[in-house]
Amino acid sequence: GAVVSQHPSWVICKSGTSVKIECRSLDFQATTMFWYRQFPKQSLMLMATSNEGSKATYEQGVEKDKFLINHASLTLSTLTVTSAHPEDSSFYICSVDREVETQYFGPGTRLLVL
Amino acid sequence: AQSVTQLDSHVSVSEGTPVLLRCNYSSSYSPSLFWYVQHPNKGLQLLLKYTSAATLVKGINGFEAEFKKSETSFHLTKPSAHMSDAAEYFCVVINTGTASKLTFGTGTRLQVTL
């Protein structure tokens, strides 16, 4: 399957700062990537669909100005959590839509906002 | 809209005994269904997928699932559990008409005891 990496694997930041999370498709040129959020002991919730060369598509209820997504190349999508607050603490996971109707997931990034 | 229901939030089995993780789906059309596994603080790994081919789908690590349209089920099984199988398992369906958007079940935590 596709190899997807994320960096950093975990990050701790102060409230009010911004944090950037990278998602890389290592062996596949991905025109579409997805960003999910997972709270402890809960399922994954789709935040947005990242489209190479165009604006991301956000799910209902997700603040696009708070969660900035950039998909500048076919192998890299970034999620920036702006002015992070403790309630943004979560596990963020990206995925690559490689095969028809099949997504491959990155290892996730755990964010803790103090 | 499509949905999946994982009937058990937690399943505990002894090592060497069979595993059954239950999933029911709701769909207006022929769905594509997946099982993913997530180990603690890790991303999701694809176990297997059903996309309207053979109804009995074999996956990795000895897991398999059977698509039963009459019962709207896609239960995951394994003949003999191993300690390394302890993880969270998600049943997932593709949303019709929204290319590649996944809908996740709430997850089943599998515990394997000696």
PDB file of N, CA and C in Angstrom, chain B residues 13-113:
ATOM      1  N   VAL B  13     -11.293 -11.609  23.951  1.00  0.00           N
ATOM      2  CA  VAL B  13     -11.152 -13.030  23.621  1.00  0.00           C
ATOM      3  C   VAL B  13      -9.838 -13.547  24.193  1.00  0.00           C
ATOM      4  N   SER B  14      -9.758 -14.828  24.338  1.00  0.00           N
ATOM      5  CA  SER B  14      -8.515 -15.451  24.771  1.00  0.00           C
ATOM      6  C   SER B  14      -7.644 -15.735  23.561  1.00  0.00           C
ATOM      7  N   GLU B  15      -6.358 -15.683  23.763  1.00  0.00           N
ATOM      8  CA  GLU B  15      -5.434 -15.985  22.674  1.00  0.00           C
ATOM      9  C   GLU B  15      -5.697 -17.389  22.150  1.00  0.00           C
ATOM     10  N   GLY B  16      -5.743 -17.506  20.826  1.00  0.00           N
ATOM     11  CA  GLY B  16      -5.998 -18.801  20.216  1.00  0.00           C
ATOM     12  C   GLY B  16      -7.451 -19.100  19.921  1.00  0.00           C
ATOM     13  N   THR B  17      -8.343 -18.254  20.404  1.00  0.00           N
ATOM     14  CA  THR B  17      -9.780 -18.461  20.143  1.00  0.00           C
ATOM     15  C   THR B  17     -10.225 -17.563  19.005  1.00  0.00           C
ATOM     16  N   PRO B  18     -11.398 -17.857  18.418  1.00  0.00           N
ATOM     17  CA  PRO B  18     -11.864 -17.066  17.268  1.00  0.00           C
ATOM     18  C   PRO B  18     -12.262 -15.649  17.657  1.00  0.00           C
ATOM     19  N   VAL B  19     -12.141 -14.783  16.650  1.00  0.00           N
ATOM     20  CA  VAL B  19     -12.530 -13.385  16.797  1.00  0.00           C
ATOM     21  C   VAL B  19     -13.715 -13.094  15.884  1.00  0.00           C
ATOM     22  N   LEU B  20     -14.696 -12.386  16.414  1.00  0.00           N
ATOM     23  CA  LEU B  20     -15.836 -11.917  15.616  1.00  0.00           C
ATOM     24  C   LEU B  20     -16.114 -10.472  15.994  1.00  0.00           C
ATOM     25  N   LEU B  21     -15.944  -9.574  15.041  1.00  0.00           N
ATOM     26  CA  LEU B  21     -16.279  -8.164  15.238  1.00  0.00           C
ATOM     27  C   LEU B  21     -17.404  -7.834  14.267  1.00  0.00           C
ATOM     28  N   ARG B  22     -18.505  -7.344  14.828  1.00  0.00           N
ATOM     29  CA  ARG B  22     -19.721  -7.198  14.032  1.00  0.00           C
ATOM     30  C   ARG B  22     -19.893  -5.785  13.465  1.00  0.00           C
ATOM     31  N   CYS B  23     -20.384  -5.750  12.231  1.00  0.00           N
ATOM     32  CA  CYS B  23     -20.640  -4.479  11.568  1.00  0.00           C
ATOM     33  C   CYS B  23     -21.871  -4.619  10.684  1.00  0.00           C
ATOM     34  N   ASN B  24     -22.796  -3.695  10.834  1.00  0.00           N
ATOM     35  CA  ASN B  24     -23.947  -3.616   9.951  1.00  0.00           C
ATOM     36  C   ASN B  24     -23.909  -2.289   9.214  1.00  0.00           C
ATOM     37  N   TYR B  25     -24.365  -2.294   8.003  1.00  0.00           N
ATOM     38  CA  TYR B  25     -24.314  -1.076   7.204  1.00  0.00           C
ATOM     39  C   TYR B  25     -25.699  -0.704   6.713  1.00  0.00           C
ATOM     40  N   SER B  26     -25.803   0.552   6.339  1.00  0.00           N
ATOM     41  CA  SER B  26     -27.022   1.048   5.722  1.00  0.00           C
ATOM     42  C   SER B  26     -26.627   1.761   4.450  1.00  0.00           C
ATOM     43  N   SER B  27     -27.250   1.364   3.346  1.00  0.00           N
ATOM     44  CA  SER B  27     -26.863   1.950   2.070  1.00  0.00           C
ATOM     45  C   SER B  27     -27.988   1.847   1.067  1.00  0.00           C
ATOM     46  N   SER B  28     -28.132   2.886   0.274  1.00  0.00           N
ATOM     47  CA  SER B  28     -29.150   2.861  -0.779  1.00  0.00           C
ATOM     48  C   SER B  28     -28.648   2.149  -2.019  1.00  0.00           C
ATOM     49  N   TYR B  29     -27.350   2.032  -2.134  1.00  0.00           N
ATOM     50  CA  TYR B  29     -26.760   1.417  -3.298  1.00  0.00           C
ATOM     51  C   TYR B  29     -25.769   0.358  -2.852  1.00  0.00           C
ATOM     52  N   SER B  30     -25.162  -0.304  -3.805  1.00  0.00           N
ATOM     53  CA  SER B  30     -24.144  -1.288  -3.449  1.00  0.00           C
ATOM     54  C   SER B  30     -22.951  -0.560  -2.829  1.00  0.00           C
ATOM     55  N   PRO B  31     -22.656  -0.849  -1.600  1.00  0.00           N
ATOM     56  CA  PRO B  31     -21.590  -0.093  -0.913  1.00  0.00           C
ATOM     57  C   PRO B  31     -20.213  -0.681  -1.144  1.00  0.00           C
ATOM     58  N   SER B  32     -19.227   0.121  -0.874  1.00  0.00           N
ATOM     59  CA  SER B  32     -17.855  -0.366  -0.707  1.00  0.00           C
ATOM     60  C   SER B  32     -17.576  -0.309   0.787  1.00  0.00           C
ATOM     61  N   LEU B  33     -17.092  -1.415   1.322  1.00  0.00           N
ATOM     62  CA  LEU B  33     -16.905  -1.526   2.772  1.00  0.00           C
ATOM     63  C   LEU B  33     -15.466  -1.897   3.083  1.00  0.00           C
ATOM     64  N   PHE B  34     -14.994  -1.428   4.215  1.00  0.00           N
ATOM     65  CA  PHE B  34     -13.611  -1.629   4.615  1.00  0.00           C
ATOM     66  C   PHE B  34     -13.547  -1.953   6.109  1.00  0.00           C
ATOM     67  N   TRP B  35     -12.490  -2.641   6.466  1.00  0.00           N
ATOM     68  CA  TRP B  35     -12.090  -2.746   7.863  1.00  0.00           C
ATOM     69  C   TRP B  35     -10.675  -2.196   7.992  1.00  0.00           C
ATOM     70  N   TYR B  36     -10.520  -1.291   8.968  1.00  0.00           N
ATOM     71  CA  TYR B  36      -9.211  -0.749   9.288  1.00  0.00           C
ATOM     72  C   TYR B  36      -8.898  -1.110  10.742  1.00  0.00           C
ATOM     73  N   VAL B  37      -7.601  -1.219  11.032  1.00  0.00           N
ATOM     74  CA  VAL B  37      -7.152  -1.466  12.395  1.00  0.00           C
ATOM     75  C   VAL B  37      -6.253  -0.312  12.833  1.00  0.00           C
ATOM     76  N   GLN B  38      -6.387   0.053  14.101  1.00  0.00           N
ATOM     77  CA  GLN B  38      -5.567   1.129  14.659  1.00  0.00           C
ATOM     78  C   GLN B  38      -4.968   0.663  15.973  1.00  0.00           C
ATOM     79  N   HIS B  39      -3.656   0.590  16.008  1.00  0.00           N
ATOM     80  CA  HIS B  39      -2.970   0.300  17.252  1.00  0.00           C
ATOM     81  C   HIS B  39      -2.777   1.602  18.012  1.00  0.00           C
ATOM     82  N   PRO B  40      -2.581   1.532  19.324  1.00  0.00           N
ATOM     83  CA  PRO B  40      -2.518   2.755  20.144  1.00  0.00           C
ATOM     84  C   PRO B  40      -1.553   3.793  19.598  1.00  0.00           C
ATOM     85  N   ASN B  41      -2.049   5.006  19.488  1.00  0.00           N
ATOM     86  CA  ASN B  41      -1.252   6.154  19.043  1.00  0.00           C
ATOM     87  C   ASN B  41      -0.660   5.965  17.651  1.00  0.00           C
ATOM     88  N   LYS B  42      -1.331   5.187  16.846  1.00  0.00           N
ATOM     89  CA  LYS B  42      -0.887   4.948  15.465  1.00  0.00           C
ATOM     90  C   LYS B  42      -1.975   5.342  14.479  1.00  0.00           C
ATOM     91  N   GLY B  43      -1.586   5.427  13.212  1.00  0.00           N
ATOM     92  CA  GLY B  43      -2.580   5.659  12.174  1.00  0.00           C
ATOM     93  C   GLY B  43      -3.365   4.388  11.886  1.00  0.00           C
ATOM     94  N   LEU B  44      -4.178   4.430  10.849  1.00  0.00           N
ATOM     95  CA  LEU B  44      -5.011   3.297  10.506  1.00  0.00           C
ATOM     96  C   LEU B  44      -4.367   2.452   9.410  1.00  0.00           C
ATOM     97  N   GLN B  45      -4.504   1.157   9.552  1.00  0.00           N
ATOM     98  CA  GLN B  45      -3.982   0.230   8.556  1.00  0.00           C
ATOM     99  C   GLN B  45      -5.154  -0.508   7.930  1.00  0.00           C
ATOM    100  N   LEU B  46      -5.152  -0.579   6.612  1.00  0.00           N
ATOM    101  CA  LEU B  46      -6.217  -1.274   5.905  1.00  0.00           C
ATOM    102  C   LEU B  46      -6.079  -2.784   6.099  1.00  0.00           C
ATOM    103  N   LEU B  47      -7.137  -3.404   6.613  1.00  0.00           N
ATOM    104  CA  LEU B  47      -7.148  -4.856   6.775  1.00  0.00           C
ATOM    105  C   LEU B  47      -7.686  -5.537   5.522  1.00  0.00           C
ATOM    106  N   LEU B  48      -8.809  -5.041   5.035  1.00  0.00           N
ATOM    107  CA  LEU B  48      -9.431  -5.632   3.862  1.00  0.00           C
ATOM    108  C   LEU B  48     -10.516  -4.689   3.347  1.00  0.00           C
ATOM    109  N   LYS B  49     -10.942  -4.983   2.093  1.00  0.00           N
ATOM    110  CA  LYS B  49     -12.004  -4.160   1.509  1.00  0.00           C
ATOM    111  C   LYS B  49     -12.914  -4.990   0.630  1.00  0.00           C
ATOM    112  N   TYR B  50     -14.155  -4.599   0.574  1.00  0.00           N
ATOM    113  CA  TYR B  50     -15.143  -5.224  -0.302  1.00  0.00           C
ATOM    114  C   TYR B  50     -15.616  -4.165  -1.298  1.00  0.00           C
ATOM    115  N   THR B  51     -15.502  -4.518  -2.598  1.00  0.00           N
ATOM    116  CA  THR B  51     -15.945  -3.574  -3.623  1.00  0.00           C
ATOM    117  C   THR B  51     -16.727  -4.288  -4.698  1.00  0.00           C
ATOM    118  N   SER B  52     -17.690  -5.061  -4.312  1.00  0.00           N
ATOM    119  CA  SER B  52     -18.658  -5.741  -5.177  1.00  0.00           C
ATOM    120  C   SER B  52     -18.076  -6.910  -5.974  1.00  0.00           C
ATOM    121  N   ALA B  53     -16.959  -7.423  -5.563  1.00  0.00           N
ATOM    122  CA  ALA B  53     -16.417  -8.631  -6.186  1.00  0.00           C
ATOM    123  C   ALA B  53     -16.849  -9.827  -5.319  1.00  0.00           C
ATOM    124  N   ALA B  54     -15.946 -10.687  -4.944  1.00  0.00           N
ATOM    125  CA  ALA B  54     -16.281 -11.838  -4.115  1.00  0.00           C
ATOM    126  C   ALA B  54     -16.822 -11.383  -2.764  1.00  0.00           C
ATOM    127  N   THR B  55     -17.848 -12.062  -2.281  1.00  0.00           N
ATOM    128  CA  THR B  55     -18.462 -11.645  -1.020  1.00  0.00           C
ATOM    129  C   THR B  55     -17.621 -12.023   0.190  1.00  0.00           C
ATOM    130  N   LEU B  56     -16.768 -13.019   0.059  1.00  0.00           N
ATOM    131  CA  LEU B  56     -15.851 -13.362   1.137  1.00  0.00           C
ATOM    132  C   LEU B  56     -14.503 -12.737   0.816  1.00  0.00           C
ATOM    133  N   VAL B  57     -14.118 -11.828   1.664  1.00  0.00           N
ATOM    134  CA  VAL B  57     -12.908 -11.055   1.407  1.00  0.00           C
ATOM    135  C   VAL B  57     -11.824 -11.464   2.407  1.00  0.00           C
ATOM    136  N   LYS B  58     -10.681 -11.789   1.897  1.00  0.00           N
ATOM    137  CA  LYS B  58      -9.553 -12.146   2.767  1.00  0.00           C
ATOM    138  C   LYS B  58      -8.622 -10.943   2.884  1.00  0.00           C
ATOM    139  N   GLY B  59      -8.172 -10.701   4.105  1.00  0.00           N
ATOM    140  CA  GLY B  59      -7.300  -9.571   4.332  1.00  0.00           C
ATOM    141  C   GLY B  59      -5.949 -10.000   4.878  1.00  0.00           C
ATOM    142  N   ILE B  60      -5.294  -9.051   5.496  1.00  0.00           N
ATOM    143  CA  ILE B  60      -3.980  -9.341   6.052  1.00  0.00           C
ATOM    144  C   ILE B  60      -4.098  -9.948   7.443  1.00  0.00           C
ATOM    145  N   ASN B  61      -3.018 -10.564   7.886  1.00  0.00           N
ATOM    146  CA  ASN B  61      -2.924 -11.107   9.245  1.00  0.00           C
ATOM    147  C   ASN B  61      -4.006 -12.132   9.574  1.00  0.00           C
ATOM    148  N   GLY B  62      -4.510 -12.828   8.576  1.00  0.00           N
ATOM    149  CA  GLY B  62      -5.465 -13.902   8.801  1.00  0.00           C
ATOM    150  C   GLY B  62      -6.907 -13.474   8.975  1.00  0.00           C
ATOM    151  N   PHE B  63      -7.181 -12.187   8.837  1.00  0.00           N
ATOM    152  CA  PHE B  63      -8.551 -11.696   8.951  1.00  0.00           C
ATOM    153  C   PHE B  63      -9.327 -11.891   7.647  1.00  0.00           C
ATOM    154  N   GLU B  64     -10.616 -12.063   7.791  1.00  0.00           N
ATOM    155  CA  GLU B  64     -11.498 -12.083   6.637  1.00  0.00           C
ATOM    156  C   GLU B  64     -12.860 -11.546   7.030  1.00  0.00           C
ATOM    157  N   ALA B  65     -13.625 -11.156   6.020  1.00  0.00           N
ATOM    158  CA  ALA B  65     -14.965 -10.618   6.261  1.00  0.00           C
ATOM    159  C   ALA B  65     -15.881 -11.082   5.145  1.00  0.00           C
ATOM    160  N   GLU B  66     -17.140 -11.263   5.500  1.00  0.00           N
ATOM    161  CA  GLU B  66     -18.112 -11.706   4.514  1.00  0.00           C
ATOM    162  C   GLU B  66     -19.203 -10.667   4.346  1.00  0.00           C
ATOM    163  N   PHE B  67     -19.412 -10.257   3.105  1.00  0.00           N
ATOM    164  CA  PHE B  67     -20.469  -9.307   2.790  1.00  0.00           C
ATOM    165  C   PHE B  67     -21.769 -10.081   2.613  1.00  0.00           C
ATOM    166  N   LYS B  68     -22.760  -9.771   3.446  1.00  0.00           N
ATOM    167  CA  LYS B  68     -24.067 -10.427   3.357  1.00  0.00           C
ATOM    168  C   LYS B  68     -25.124  -9.362   3.115  1.00  0.00           C
ATOM    169  N   LYS B  69     -25.550  -9.280   1.881  1.00  0.00           N
ATOM    170  CA  LYS B  69     -26.497  -8.238   1.511  1.00  0.00           C
ATOM    171  C   LYS B  69     -27.839  -8.424   2.218  1.00  0.00           C
ATOM    172  N   SER B  70     -28.275  -9.668   2.335  1.00  0.00           N
ATOM    173  CA  SER B  70     -29.576  -9.944   2.947  1.00  0.00           C
ATOM    174  C   SER B  70     -29.618  -9.525   4.412  1.00  0.00           C
ATOM    175  N   GLU B  71     -28.444  -9.548   5.046  1.00  0.00           N
ATOM    176  CA  GLU B  71     -28.371  -9.180   6.452  1.00  0.00           C
ATOM    177  C   GLU B  71     -27.750  -7.785   6.637  1.00  0.00           C
ATOM    178  N   THR B  72     -27.397  -7.156   5.554  1.00  0.00           N
ATOM    179  CA  THR B  72     -26.671  -5.862   5.567  1.00  0.00           C
ATOM    180  C   THR B  72     -25.538  -5.892   6.588  1.00  0.00           C
ATOM    181  N   SER B  73     -24.746  -6.954   6.510  1.00  0.00           N
ATOM    182  CA  SER B  73     -23.659  -7.108   7.467  1.00  0.00           C
ATOM    183  C   SER B  73     -22.321  -7.280   6.762  1.00  0.00           C
ATOM    184  N   PHE B  74     -21.278  -6.989   7.495  1.00  0.00           N
ATOM    185  CA  PHE B  74     -19.897  -7.139   6.995  1.00  0.00           C
ATOM    186  C   PHE B  74     -19.023  -7.435   8.212  1.00  0.00           C
ATOM    187  N   HIS B  75     -19.250  -8.565   8.813  1.00  0.00           N
ATOM    188  CA  HIS B  75     -18.557  -8.934  10.048  1.00  0.00           C
ATOM    189  C   HIS B  75     -17.121  -9.375   9.771  1.00  0.00           C
ATOM    190  N   LEU B  76     -16.245  -9.028  10.681  1.00  0.00           N
ATOM    191  CA  LEU B  76     -14.818  -9.360  10.578  1.00  0.00           C
ATOM    192  C   LEU B  76     -14.521 -10.564  11.458  1.00  0.00           C
ATOM    193  N   THR B  77     -13.802 -11.530  10.919  1.00  0.00           N
ATOM    194  CA  THR B  77     -13.485 -12.730  11.691  1.00  0.00           C
ATOM    195  C   THR B  77     -12.026 -13.114  11.539  1.00  0.00           C
ATOM    196  N   LYS B  78     -11.575 -13.895  12.523  1.00  0.00           N
ATOM    197  CA  LYS B  78     -10.247 -14.483  12.458  1.00  0.00           C
ATOM    198  C   LYS B  78     -10.309 -15.780  13.249  1.00  0.00           C
ATOM    199  N   PRO B  79      -9.794 -16.863  12.725  1.00  0.00           N
ATOM    200  CA  PRO B  79      -9.957 -18.157  13.390  1.00  0.00           C
ATOM    201  C   PRO B  79      -9.274 -18.241  14.754  1.00  0.00           C
ATOM    202  N   SER B  80      -8.132 -17.578  14.880  1.00  0.00           N
ATOM    203  CA  SER B  80      -7.346 -17.722  16.097  1.00  0.00           C
ATOM    204  C   SER B  80      -6.692 -16.396  16.450  1.00  0.00           C
ATOM    205  N   ALA B  81      -7.076 -15.840  17.571  1.00  0.00           N
ATOM    206  CA  ALA B  81      -6.550 -14.527  17.964  1.00  0.00           C
ATOM    207  C   ALA B  81      -5.115 -14.623  18.474  1.00  0.00           C
ATOM    208  N   HIS B  82      -4.389 -13.556  18.178  1.00  0.00           N
ATOM    209  CA  HIS B  82      -3.019 -13.433  18.663  1.00  0.00           C
ATOM    210  C   HIS B  82      -2.927 -12.179  19.508  1.00  0.00           C
ATOM    211  N   MET B  83      -2.007 -12.175  20.422  1.00  0.00           N
ATOM    212  CA  MET B  83      -1.866 -11.010  21.306  1.00  0.00           C
ATOM    213  C   MET B  83      -1.677  -9.721  20.514  1.00  0.00           C
ATOM    214  N   SER B  84      -0.998  -9.826  19.401  1.00  0.00           N
ATOM    215  CA  SER B  84      -0.727  -8.630  18.583  1.00  0.00           C
ATOM    216  C   SER B  84      -1.976  -8.086  17.883  1.00  0.00           C
ATOM    217  N   ASP B  85      -3.067  -8.840  17.959  1.00  0.00           N
ATOM    218  CA  ASP B  85      -4.325  -8.363  17.336  1.00  0.00           C
ATOM    219  C   ASP B  85      -5.037  -7.342  18.214  1.00  0.00           C
ATOM    220  N   ALA B  86      -4.618  -7.198  19.444  1.00  0.00           N
ATOM    221  CA  ALA B  86      -5.257  -6.239  20.341  1.00  0.00           C
ATOM    222  C   ALA B  86      -5.110  -4.832  19.780  1.00  0.00           C
ATOM    223  N   ALA B  87      -6.234  -4.206  19.496  1.00  0.00           N
ATOM    224  CA  ALA B  87      -6.233  -2.892  18.837  1.00  0.00           C
ATOM    225  C   ALA B  87      -7.677  -2.412  18.713  1.00  0.00           C
ATOM    226  N   GLU B  88      -7.823  -1.253  18.064  1.00  0.00           N
ATOM    227  CA  GLU B  88      -9.146  -0.724  17.752  1.00  0.00           C
ATOM    228  C   GLU B  88      -9.440  -1.032  16.292  1.00  0.00           C
ATOM    229  N   TYR B  89     -10.646  -1.489  16.021  1.00  0.00           N
ATOM    230  CA  TYR B  89     -11.025  -1.858  14.663  1.00  0.00           C
ATOM    231  C   TYR B  89     -12.202  -1.007  14.208  1.00  0.00           C
ATOM    232  N   PHE B  90     -12.084  -0.481  13.001  1.00  0.00           N
ATOM    233  CA  PHE B  90     -13.127   0.383  12.458  1.00  0.00           C
ATOM    234  C   PHE B  90     -13.704  -0.216  11.180  1.00  0.00           C
ATOM    235  N   CYS B  91     -15.026  -0.276  11.141  1.00  0.00           N
ATOM    236  CA  CYS B  91     -15.748  -0.635   9.927  1.00  0.00           C
ATOM    237  C   CYS B  91     -16.075   0.665   9.210  1.00  0.00           C
ATOM    238  N   VAL B  92     -15.858   0.698   7.911  1.00  0.00           N
ATOM    239  CA  VAL B  92     -15.962   1.954   7.167  1.00  0.00           C
ATOM    240  C   VAL B  92     -16.720   1.724   5.862  1.00  0.00           C
ATOM    241  N   VAL B  93     -17.513   2.707   5.464  1.00  0.00           N
ATOM    242  CA  VAL B  93     -18.251   2.638   4.202  1.00  0.00           C
ATOM    243  C   VAL B  93     -17.980   3.902   3.403  1.00  0.00           C
ATOM    244  N   ILE B  94     -17.979   3.723   2.095  1.00  0.00           N
ATOM    245  CA  ILE B  94     -17.820   4.886   1.220  1.00  0.00           C
ATOM    246  C   ILE B  94     -19.181   5.531   1.029  1.00  0.00           C
ATOM    247  N   ASN B  95     -19.217   6.855   1.117  1.00  0.00           N
ATOM    248  CA  ASN B  95     -20.461   7.586   0.862  1.00  0.00           C
ATOM    249  C   ASN B  95     -20.749   7.646  -0.631  1.00  0.00           C
ATOM    250  N   THR B  96     -21.906   7.206  -0.995  1.00  0.00           N
ATOM    251  CA  THR B  96     -22.307   7.286  -2.387  1.00  0.00           C
ATOM    252  C   THR B  96     -22.456   8.741  -2.815  1.00  0.00           C
ATOM    253  N   GLY B  97     -21.927   9.056  -3.965  1.00  0.00           N
ATOM    254  CA  GLY B  97     -22.105  10.398  -4.496  1.00  0.00           C
ATOM    255  C   GLY B  97     -21.129  11.413  -3.954  1.00  0.00           C
ATOM    256  N   THR B  98     -20.308  11.024  -3.004  1.00  0.00           N
ATOM    257  CA  THR B  98     -19.292  11.932  -2.480  1.00  0.00           C
ATOM    258  C   THR B  98     -17.973  11.178  -2.558  1.00  0.00           C
ATOM    259  N   ALA B  99     -17.378  11.222  -3.721  1.00  0.00           N
ATOM    260  CA  ALA B  99     -16.253  10.358  -4.052  1.00  0.00           C
ATOM    261  C   ALA B  99     -15.219  10.282  -2.938  1.00  0.00           C
ATOM    262  N   SER B 100     -14.963   9.091  -2.496  1.00  0.00           N
ATOM    263  CA  SER B 100     -13.910   8.776  -1.537  1.00  0.00           C
ATOM    264  C   SER B 100     -14.156   9.279  -0.127  1.00  0.00           C
ATOM    265  N   LYS B 101     -15.306   9.858   0.185  1.00  0.00           N
ATOM    266  CA  LYS B 101     -15.547  10.271   1.567  1.00  0.00           C
ATOM    267  C   LYS B 101     -15.962   9.053   2.371  1.00  0.00           C
ATOM    268  N   LEU B 102     -15.205   8.806   3.412  1.00  0.00           N
ATOM    269  CA  LEU B 102     -15.443   7.639   4.247  1.00  0.00           C
ATOM    270  C   LEU B 102     -16.356   7.972   5.411  1.00  0.00           C
ATOM    271  N   THR B 103     -17.209   7.022   5.761  1.00  0.00           N
ATOM    272  CA  THR B 103     -17.986   7.117   6.990  1.00  0.00           C
ATOM    273  C   THR B 103     -17.527   6.010   7.915  1.00  0.00           C
ATOM    274  N   PHE B 104     -17.084   6.382   9.102  1.00  0.00           N
ATOM    275  CA  PHE B 104     -16.514   5.442  10.051  1.00  0.00           C
ATOM    276  C   PHE B 104     -17.558   4.975  11.051  1.00  0.00           C
ATOM    277  N   GLY B 105     -17.429   3.703  11.437  1.00  0.00           N
ATOM    278  CA  GLY B 105     -18.156   3.236  12.593  1.00  0.00           C
ATOM    279  C   GLY B 105     -17.490   3.770  13.848  1.00  0.00           C
ATOM    280  N   THR B 106     -18.099   3.505  14.968  1.00  0.00           N
ATOM    281  CA  THR B 106     -17.596   4.042  16.229  1.00  0.00           C
ATOM    282  C   THR B 106     -16.429   3.253  16.785  1.00  0.00           C
ATOM    283  N   GLY B 107     -16.116   2.136  16.166  1.00  0.00           N
ATOM    284  CA  GLY B 107     -14.949   1.372  16.571  1.00  0.00           C
ATOM    285  C   GLY B 107     -15.259   0.259  17.562  1.00  0.00           C
ATOM    286  N   THR B 108     -14.474  -0.794  17.495  1.00  0.00           N
ATOM    287  CA  THR B 108     -14.548  -1.900  18.456  1.00  0.00           C
ATOM    288  C   THR B 108     -13.140  -2.152  18.982  1.00  0.00           C
ATOM    289  N   ARG B 109     -13.007  -2.073  20.274  1.00  0.00           N
ATOM    290  CA  ARG B 109     -11.701  -2.350  20.878  1.00  0.00           C
ATOM    291  C   ARG B 109     -11.589  -3.838  21.156  1.00  0.00           C
ATOM    292  N   LEU B 110     -10.607  -4.463  20.564  1.00  0.00           N
ATOM    293  CA  LEU B 110     -10.379  -5.901  20.759  1.00  0.00           C
ATOM    294  C   LEU B 110      -9.297  -6.100  21.808  1.00  0.00           C
ATOM    295  N   GLN B 111      -9.656  -6.823  22.835  1.00  0.00           N
ATOM    296  CA  GLN B 111      -8.703  -7.185  23.890  1.00  0.00           C
ATOM    297  C   GLN B 111      -8.420  -8.671  23.754  1.00  0.00           C
ATOM    298  N   VAL B 112      -7.165  -9.050  23.818  1.00  0.00           N
ATOM    299  CA  VAL B 112      -6.764 -10.449  23.727  1.00  0.00           C
ATOM    300  C   VAL B 112      -6.035 -10.811  25.011  1.00  0.00           C
ATOM    301  N   THR B 113      -6.550 -11.823  25.689  1.00  0.00           N
ATOM    302  CA  THR B 113      -5.973 -12.225  26.969  1.00  0.00           C
ATOM    303  C   THR B 113      -5.278 -13.574  26.857  1.00  0.00           C
TER     304      THR B 113
END
